[in-house]
Every structure is written in structure tokens, then in C-alpha cells.
Amino acid sequence: GKVDKMFSRAILQISPVSTNVRGMATLKAISMRLKAVTNIQKITKSMKMVSAAKYARAERELKPARTYGLGARAFYDRADIVQDGNKPNHLVIAMTSDRGLCGAVHSSISRTLKASIPEKKAAGANVSIVCIG
């Protein structure tokens, strides 16, 4: 490398790729670069394998929840709700989890309910609430 004097301190500058006098890379520099690229390929391959395993696990955990979605769809398809034109009726169905530590989910749902009900009542609507979970 070459030594520069800057701010009265000596700094050694080393170029990242070793070069000969003619500006061509040495065999050692090329082999080091190939090794680095091979290592990067190995890391990328392992990351792909990890993400594929996580995806498979998430898909496997989602299968039991699909029945809840089908049940909700069947409920809404069979619900015969006719609205009176004079006084609108709103049925709010709040569905929450019954598994795990989901306090934040429950708080978010109740906060959304508390915010939406006064708006509907101010418009003269009759609001009914059904809580599930």
C-alpha cells in the first residue's frame, strides 16, 4: 500500500483487490473472490431452506383456522337480515380469539367498537352488539 500524511498521522491505504504491475488481478485474489462468492451462495441457499420451512409451518398451522372462516361464511350466507328503511338497524358482531395471550387483539377490537357505535347512534341507527370469543 501507499502511505499518506493526513492531519499529521500516517494512514496505510490497502486496495481491496491485489493487482500486478499491469493492473490484472492475481491468482490468489481471484481464488479468494471465488471462495467468497461460494460462501455467499451457501448462505443464500440455507436462507431459502429456512424460509421454505417457515412457510410450510405457517401453512400447516393455517389449515385448522380455515374451518372458522368457512363457518363464518356459512353464517353470513344464511343470515336473513332485512333492514327497515325508516330506522336503520346495525348489528355489530365482534369476534375475538379464545386461545393464547391475545390481549392486544381484544383491546383493539373493543376500541374499534367504542369508536364506531357513537357515530352510528348519532345517525339515528339502532345498534345491537354480539360478542363471540
Coordinates of N, CA, C and O in Angstrom, one line a residue:
G1 N 0.8 -1.2 0.0 CA 0.0 0.0 0.0 C 0.9 1.2 0.0 O 2.1 1.2 0.0
K2 N 0.2 2.4 -0.1 CA 1.0 3.6 0.0 C 0.6 4.4 1.2 O -0.5 4.3 1.7
V3 N 1.5 5.2 1.7 CA 1.3 5.9 2.9 C 1.1 7.4 2.6 O 1.8 8.0 1.9
D4 N 0.0 7.9 3.2 CA -0.3 9.3 3.0 C -0.2 10.0 4.4 O -0.5 9.4 5.4
K5 N 0.2 11.2 4.3 CA 0.2 12.0 5.5 C -1.0 12.9 5.5 O -1.2 13.7 4.6
M6 N -1.8 12.7 6.5 CA -3.1 13.5 6.6 C -3.3 13.8 8.1 O -3.3 13.0 8.9
F7 N -3.4 15.1 8.4 CA -3.6 15.6 9.7 C -2.5 15.1 10.6 O -2.7 14.7 11.8
S8 N -1.3 15.1 10.1 CA -0.1 14.7 10.8 C -0.1 13.3 11.4 O 0.5 12.9 12.3
R9 N -0.9 12.4 10.7 CA -1.0 11.0 11.1 C -0.7 10.2 9.8 O -1.1 10.5 8.7
A10 N 0.0 9.1 9.9 CA 0.2 8.2 8.8 C -0.9 7.2 8.6 O -1.3 6.6 9.6
I11 N -1.4 7.1 7.4 CA -2.5 6.2 7.2 C -2.1 5.2 6.1 O -1.6 5.7 5.0
L12 N -2.3 4.0 6.3 CA -1.9 3.0 5.3 C -3.1 2.6 4.5 O -4.1 2.2 5.1
Q13 N -3.1 2.8 3.2 CA -4.2 2.5 2.3 C -4.0 1.2 1.6 O -3.0 1.1 0.9
I14 N -4.9 0.3 1.8 CA -4.8 -1.0 1.2 C -5.9 -1.2 0.2 O -7.1 -1.0 0.5
S15 N -5.6 -1.5 -1.1 CA -6.7 -1.7 -2.1 C -7.3 -3.0 -1.9 O -6.6 -4.0 -1.5
P16 N -8.6 -3.2 -2.1 CA -9.3 -4.4 -1.8 C -8.9 -5.6 -2.7 O -9.0 -6.7 -2.3
V17 N -8.5 -5.3 -3.9 CA -8.1 -6.4 -4.8 C -6.6 -6.2 -5.2 O -6.2 -5.2 -5.6
S18 N -5.8 -7.3 -4.9 CA -4.4 -7.2 -5.3 C -4.2 -7.2 -6.8 O -4.9 -7.9 -7.5
T19 N -3.3 -6.3 -7.3 CA -3.1 -6.2 -8.7 C -1.6 -6.3 -9.0 O -0.8 -5.9 -8.2
N20 N -1.3 -6.8 -10.1 CA 0.0 -6.8 -10.6 C 0.4 -5.4 -11.1 O -0.4 -4.5 -11.1
V21 N 1.6 -5.3 -11.7 CA 2.0 -4.0 -12.2 C 1.1 -3.6 -13.4 O 0.8 -2.5 -13.6
R22 N 0.7 -4.6 -14.2 CA -0.1 -4.3 -15.4 C -1.6 -4.1 -15.1 O -2.4 -3.9 -16.0
G23 N -2.0 -4.1 -13.8 CA -3.4 -3.9 -13.4 C -4.3 -5.1 -13.5 O -5.5 -5.0 -13.5
M24 N -3.7 -6.3 -13.6 CA -4.5 -7.5 -13.6 C -4.5 -8.2 -12.2 O -3.6 -8.1 -11.5
A25 N -5.6 -8.8 -11.9 CA -5.8 -9.5 -10.6 C -4.9 -10.7 -10.5 O -4.7 -11.4 -11.5
T26 N -4.4 -10.9 -9.3 CA -3.5 -12.1 -9.1 C -4.4 -13.3 -8.9 O -5.6 -13.2 -8.7
L27 N -3.7 -14.5 -9.1 CA -4.4 -15.7 -8.9 C -5.0 -15.9 -7.5 O -6.1 -16.4 -7.3
K28 N -4.3 -15.4 -6.5 CA -4.7 -15.5 -5.1 C -6.0 -14.7 -4.9 O -6.9 -15.1 -4.3
A29 N -6.0 -13.4 -5.5 CA -7.2 -12.6 -5.4 C -8.4 -13.2 -6.0 O -9.5 -13.1 -5.5
I30 N -8.2 -13.8 -7.2 CA -9.3 -14.4 -7.9 C -9.8 -15.6 -7.1 O -11.0 -15.8 -6.9
S31 N -8.9 -16.4 -6.5 CA -9.4 -17.6 -5.7 C -10.1 -17.1 -4.5 O -11.1 -17.8 -4.0
M32 N -9.7 -16.0 -3.8 CA -10.3 -15.5 -2.6 C -11.7 -15.0 -3.0 O -12.7 -15.2 -2.3
R33 N -11.9 -14.4 -4.1 CA -13.2 -13.9 -4.6 C -14.1 -15.0 -4.9 O -15.3 -15.0 -4.5
L34 N -13.6 -16.1 -5.5 CA -14.4 -17.2 -5.8 C -14.9 -17.9 -4.6 O -16.1 -18.3 -4.4
K35 N -14.0 -18.0 -3.6 CA -14.4 -18.6 -2.3 C -15.5 -17.7 -1.6 O -16.4 -18.3 -1.0
A36 N -15.4 -16.4 -1.7 CA -16.4 -15.5 -1.1 C -17.7 -15.7 -1.7 O -18.8 -15.8 -1.1
V37 N -17.7 -15.8 -3.1 CA -19.0 -15.9 -3.8 C -19.6 -17.3 -3.5 O -20.8 -17.4 -3.3
T38 N -18.8 -18.3 -3.4 CA -19.3 -19.6 -3.0 C -19.9 -19.6 -1.6 O -21.0 -20.2 -1.4
N39 N -19.3 -18.9 -0.7 CA -19.8 -18.8 0.7 C -21.2 -18.1 0.7 O -22.1 -18.4 1.4
I40 N -21.2 -17.0 -0.1 CA -22.5 -16.2 -0.2 C -23.6 -17.1 -0.8 O -24.7 -17.1 -0.3
Q41 N -23.3 -17.9 -1.8 CA -24.2 -18.9 -2.4 C -24.7 -19.9 -1.3 O -25.9 -20.2 -1.3
K42 N -23.8 -20.4 -0.5 CA -24.2 -21.3 0.5 C -25.2 -20.7 1.5 O -26.2 -21.3 2.0
I43 N -24.8 -19.4 1.9 CA -25.7 -18.7 2.9 C -27.1 -18.5 2.3 O -28.1 -18.7 3.0
T44 N -27.1 -18.1 1.0 CA -28.4 -17.8 0.4 C -29.2 -19.1 0.3 O -30.4 -19.1 0.5
K45 N -28.6 -20.2 0.0 CA -29.3 -21.5 -0.1 C -29.9 -21.9 1.2 O -31.0 -22.3 1.3
S46 N -29.1 -21.7 2.3 CA -29.6 -22.0 3.6 C -30.8 -21.1 4.0 O -31.7 -21.5 4.7
M47 N -30.7 -19.8 3.7 CA -31.8 -18.9 4.0 C -33.0 -19.3 3.2 O -34.1 -19.2 3.8
K48 N -32.9 -19.7 2.0 CA -34.1 -20.2 1.2 C -34.7 -21.4 1.9 O -35.9 -21.5 2.0
M49 N -33.9 -22.3 2.4 CA -34.4 -23.5 3.1 C -35.1 -23.2 4.3 O -36.2 -23.7 4.6
V50 N -34.6 -22.2 5.1 CA -35.2 -21.8 6.3 C -36.6 -21.1 6.0 O -37.6 -21.4 6.7
S51 N -36.6 -20.2 5.0 CA -37.9 -19.6 4.7 C -38.9 -20.6 4.2 O -40.1 -20.4 4.5
A52 N -38.5 -21.6 3.4 CA -39.4 -22.6 2.9 C -40.0 -23.4 4.1 O -41.2 -23.7 4.1
A53 N -39.1 -23.7 5.1 CA -39.6 -24.4 6.3 C -40.6 -23.6 7.1 O -41.7 -24.1 7.5
K54 N -40.3 -22.3 7.2 CA -41.2 -21.4 7.9 C -42.6 -21.2 7.2 O -43.6 -21.2 7.8
Y55 N -42.5 -21.2 5.9 CA -43.7 -21.1 5.1 C -44.6 -22.3 5.2 O -45.8 -22.3 5.4
A56 N -43.9 -23.5 5.2 CA -44.6 -24.8 5.3 C -45.3 -24.8 6.7 O -46.4 -25.3 6.8
R57 N -44.6 -24.4 7.7 CA -45.1 -24.4 9.1 C -46.3 -23.5 9.2 O -47.4 -23.9 9.8
A58 N -46.2 -22.3 8.6 CA -47.3 -21.3 8.7 C -48.6 -21.9 7.9 O -49.7 -21.7 8.4
E59 N -48.3 -22.5 6.8 CA -49.4 -23.1 6.0 C -50.1 -24.2 6.8 O -51.3 -24.4 6.8
R60 N -49.2 -25.0 7.5 CA -49.8 -26.2 8.3 C -50.6 -25.7 9.5 O -51.6 -26.2 9.8
E61 N -50.2 -24.6 10.1 CA -50.9 -24.0 11.2 C -52.2 -23.3 10.7 O -53.1 -23.1 11.5
L62 N -52.2 -22.9 9.5 CA -53.4 -22.2 9.0 C -54.6 -23.1 8.7 O -55.7 -22.7 8.7
K63 N -54.3 -24.4 8.4 CA -55.3 -25.3 8.0 C -56.4 -25.5 9.0 O -57.6 -25.4 8.6
P64 N -56.1 -25.6 10.3 CA -57.3 -25.7 11.3 C -58.1 -24.4 11.3 O -59.3 -24.5 11.6
A65 N -57.5 -23.3 11.0 CA -58.3 -22.0 11.1 C -59.2 -21.8 9.9 O -60.1 -21.0 10.0
R66 N -59.0 -22.6 8.9 CA -59.9 -22.4 7.7 C -61.3 -22.8 8.0 O -62.3 -22.3 7.4
T67 N -61.5 -23.7 8.9 CA -62.8 -24.2 9.3 C -63.6 -23.0 9.9 O -64.8 -22.9 9.7
Y68 N -62.9 -22.1 10.7 CA -63.6 -21.0 11.2 C -64.0 -20.0 10.1 O -65.1 -19.4 10.2
G69 N -63.2 -19.9 9.1 CA -63.6 -19.0 8.0 C -64.8 -19.5 7.3 O -65.7 -18.8 6.9
L70 N -64.8 -20.8 7.0 CA -65.9 -21.5 6.3 C -67.2 -21.3 7.2 O -68.3 -21.1 6.6
G71 N -67.1 -21.5 8.5 CA -68.2 -21.4 9.4 C -68.8 -19.9 9.4 O -70.0 -19.7 9.4
A72 N -67.9 -19.0 9.4 CA -68.3 -17.6 9.3 C -69.0 -17.3 8.0 O -70.0 -16.6 8.0
R73 N -68.5 -17.8 6.9 CA -69.1 -17.6 5.6 C -70.5 -18.2 5.6 O -71.4 -17.6 5.1
A74 N -70.6 -19.4 6.1 CA -71.9 -20.0 6.1 C -72.9 -19.3 7.0 O -74.1 -19.1 6.6
F75 N -72.4 -18.7 8.1 CA -73.3 -17.9 9.0 C -73.8 -16.7 8.2 O -75.0 -16.4 8.3
Y76 N -72.9 -16.0 7.5 CA -73.4 -14.7 6.8 C -74.2 -15.1 5.6 O -75.1 -14.3 5.3
D77 N -74.0 -16.2 5.0 CA -74.8 -16.6 3.8 C -76.2 -16.9 4.3 O -77.2 -16.6 3.5
R78 N -76.4 -17.5 5.4 CA -77.7 -18.0 5.9 C -78.5 -16.9 6.7 O -79.6 -17.1 7.0
A79 N -77.8 -15.9 7.1 CA -78.4 -14.9 8.0 C -79.4 -14.1 7.1 O -79.0 -13.5 6.1
D80 N -80.6 -14.1 7.5 CA -81.7 -13.4 6.7 C -81.9 -12.0 7.4 O -82.7 -12.0 8.3
I81 N -81.3 -11.0 7.0 CA -81.4 -9.7 7.6 C -82.1 -8.8 6.6 O -81.6 -8.5 5.5
V82 N -83.2 -8.2 7.1 CA -83.9 -7.2 6.3 C -83.9 -5.9 7.0 O -84.3 -5.9 8.2
Q83 N -83.5 -4.9 6.3 CA -83.4 -3.6 7.0 C -84.6 -2.7 6.8 O -85.1 -2.6 5.6
D84 N -85.1 -2.1 7.8 CA -86.2 -1.2 7.7 C -85.7 0.1 7.2 O -84.7 0.7 7.7
G85 N -86.4 0.7 6.2 CA -85.9 1.9 5.6 C -86.1 3.1 6.5 O -85.4 4.1 6.4
N86 N -87.1 3.1 7.4 CA -87.3 4.3 8.3 C -86.2 4.4 9.4 O -85.7 5.5 9.6
K87 N -85.9 3.4 10.1 CA -84.9 3.4 11.1 C -83.9 2.3 10.9 O -84.2 1.2 11.0
P88 N -82.7 2.7 10.5 CA -81.7 1.7 10.2 C -81.3 0.9 11.4 O -81.1 1.5 12.5
N89 N -81.1 -0.4 11.2 CA -80.6 -1.2 12.3 C -79.2 -1.7 11.9 O -78.9 -2.1 10.8
H90 N -78.3 -1.7 12.9 CA -76.9 -2.1 12.7 C -76.6 -3.2 13.7 O -76.8 -3.1 14.9
L91 N -76.2 -4.4 13.2 CA -75.8 -5.5 14.0 C -74.3 -5.6 13.9 O -73.7 -5.8 12.9
V92 N -73.6 -5.4 15.1 CA -72.2 -5.4 15.1 C -71.8 -6.7 15.8 O -72.2 -7.0 16.9
I93 N -71.0 -7.5 15.1 CA -70.6 -8.8 15.6 C -69.1 -8.7 15.8 O -68.3 -8.6 14.9
A94 N -68.7 -8.8 17.1 CA -67.3 -8.7 17.5 C -66.8 -10.1 17.7 O -67.2 -10.8 18.7
M95 N -65.8 -10.6 16.9 CA -65.2 -11.9 17.1 C -63.8 -11.8 17.6 O -63.0 -11.1 16.9
T96 N -63.5 -12.4 18.7 CA -62.2 -12.4 19.2 C -61.6 -13.8 19.4 O -62.4 -14.8 19.3
S97 N -60.4 -13.9 19.8 CA -59.7 -15.2 20.0 C -60.0 -15.7 21.4 O -60.3 -15.0 22.3
D98 N -60.0 -17.1 21.5 CA -60.1 -17.7 22.8 C -58.9 -18.5 23.1 O -58.9 -19.3 24.0
R99 N -57.8 -18.3 22.4 CA -56.6 -19.0 22.6 C -55.4 -18.1 22.7 O -55.3 -17.1 22.1
G100 N -54.5 -18.4 23.6 CA -53.2 -17.7 23.7 C -53.4 -16.4 24.4 O -54.4 -16.0 25.0
L101 N -52.3 -15.6 24.4 CA -52.2 -14.3 25.0 C -52.5 -13.2 24.0 O -51.6 -12.7 23.4
C102 N -53.8 -12.9 23.8 CA -54.2 -12.0 22.7 C -54.8 -10.8 23.3 O -55.8 -10.3 22.8
G103 N -54.3 -10.2 24.4 CA -54.8 -9.1 25.0 C -54.9 -7.9 24.1 O -55.8 -7.1 24.1
A104 N -53.8 -7.7 23.3 CA -53.8 -6.5 22.4 C -54.9 -6.6 21.3 O -55.5 -5.6 20.9
V105 N -55.2 -7.9 20.8 CA -56.2 -8.1 19.8 C -57.6 -7.7 20.4 O -58.3 -7.0 19.8
H106 N -57.8 -8.1 21.6 CA -59.1 -7.8 22.3 C -59.3 -6.3 22.5 O -60.3 -5.8 22.3
S107 N -58.2 -5.7 23.0 CA -58.2 -4.3 23.2 C -58.5 -3.5 21.9 O -59.3 -2.5 21.9
S108 N -57.9 -3.9 20.8 CA -58.0 -3.3 19.6 C -59.5 -3.4 19.1 O -60.1 -2.4 18.6
I109 N -60.0 -4.6 19.2 CA -61.4 -4.8 18.8 C -62.4 -4.0 19.6 O -63.3 -3.3 19.1
S110 N -62.2 -3.9 20.9 CA -63.1 -3.2 21.8 C -63.0 -1.7 21.5 O -64.0 -0.9 21.5
R111 N -61.7 -1.2 21.3 CA -61.5 0.2 20.9 C -62.2 0.6 19.6 O -62.8 1.7 19.5
T112 N -62.2 -0.3 18.7 CA -62.8 0.0 17.4 C -64.3 0.0 17.6 O -65.0 0.9 17.0
L113 N -64.9 -0.9 18.4 CA -66.3 -0.9 18.7 C -66.7 0.4 19.4 O -67.7 1.0 19.0
K114 N -66.0 0.8 20.4 CA -66.3 2.0 21.1 C -66.3 3.2 20.2 O -67.1 4.2 20.4
A115 N -65.4 3.2 19.2 CA -65.3 4.4 18.3 C -66.4 4.4 17.3 O -66.9 5.5 16.9
S116 N -66.9 3.2 16.8 CA -67.9 3.2 15.7 C -69.3 3.3 16.2 O -70.2 3.8 15.5
I117 N -69.6 2.9 17.4 CA -71.0 2.9 17.9 C -71.6 4.3 18.1 O -72.7 4.5 17.6
P118 N -70.9 5.2 18.7 CA -71.5 6.6 18.8 C -71.8 7.2 17.4 O -72.8 8.0 17.3
E119 N -70.9 6.9 16.4 CA -71.2 7.5 15.1 C -72.5 7.0 14.5 O -73.3 7.7 13.9
K120 N -72.7 5.7 14.7 CA -74.0 5.1 14.2 C -75.2 5.6 14.9 O -76.3 5.8 14.4
K121 N -75.0 5.7 16.3 CA -76.2 6.2 17.1 C -76.5 7.6 16.8 O -77.7 8.0 16.8
A122 N -75.5 8.4 16.5 CA -75.7 9.8 16.1 C -76.5 9.9 14.8 O -77.2 10.9 14.6
A123 N -76.3 9.0 13.9 CA -77.1 9.0 12.7 C -78.5 8.4 12.8 O -79.2 8.4 11.9
G124 N -78.9 8.1 14.1 CA -80.2 7.6 14.3 C -80.4 6.1 14.1 O -81.5 5.7 14.0
A125 N -79.4 5.4 14.2 CA -79.5 3.9 14.0 C -79.6 3.2 15.3 O -79.2 3.7 16.3
N126 N -80.3 2.1 15.2 CA -80.4 1.2 16.4 C -79.3 0.2 16.3 O -79.2 -0.6 15.3
V127 N -78.4 0.2 17.3 CA -77.2 -0.6 17.2 C -77.3 -1.8 18.2 O -77.7 -1.6 19.4
S128 N -77.1 -3.0 17.7 CA -77.0 -4.2 18.6 C -75.6 -4.8 18.4 O -75.0 -4.8 17.4
I129 N -75.2 -5.4 19.5 CA -73.8 -5.9 19.6 C -73.9 -7.4 20.0 O -74.6 -7.7 20.9
V130 N -73.1 -8.2 19.2 CA -73.0 -9.6 19.6 C -71.5 -9.9 19.7 O -70.7 -9.6 18.8
C131 N -71.1 -10.4 20.9 CA -69.7 -10.7 21.1 C -69.4 -12.2 21.1 O -70.2 -12.9 21.8
I132 N -68.5 -12.6 20.3 CA -68.1 -14.0 20.2 C -66.7 -14.2 20.6 O -65.8 -13.5 20.0
G133 N -66.4 -15.0 21.5 CA -65.0 -15.2 21.9 C -64.6 -14.8 23.2 O -65.3 -14.1 23.9

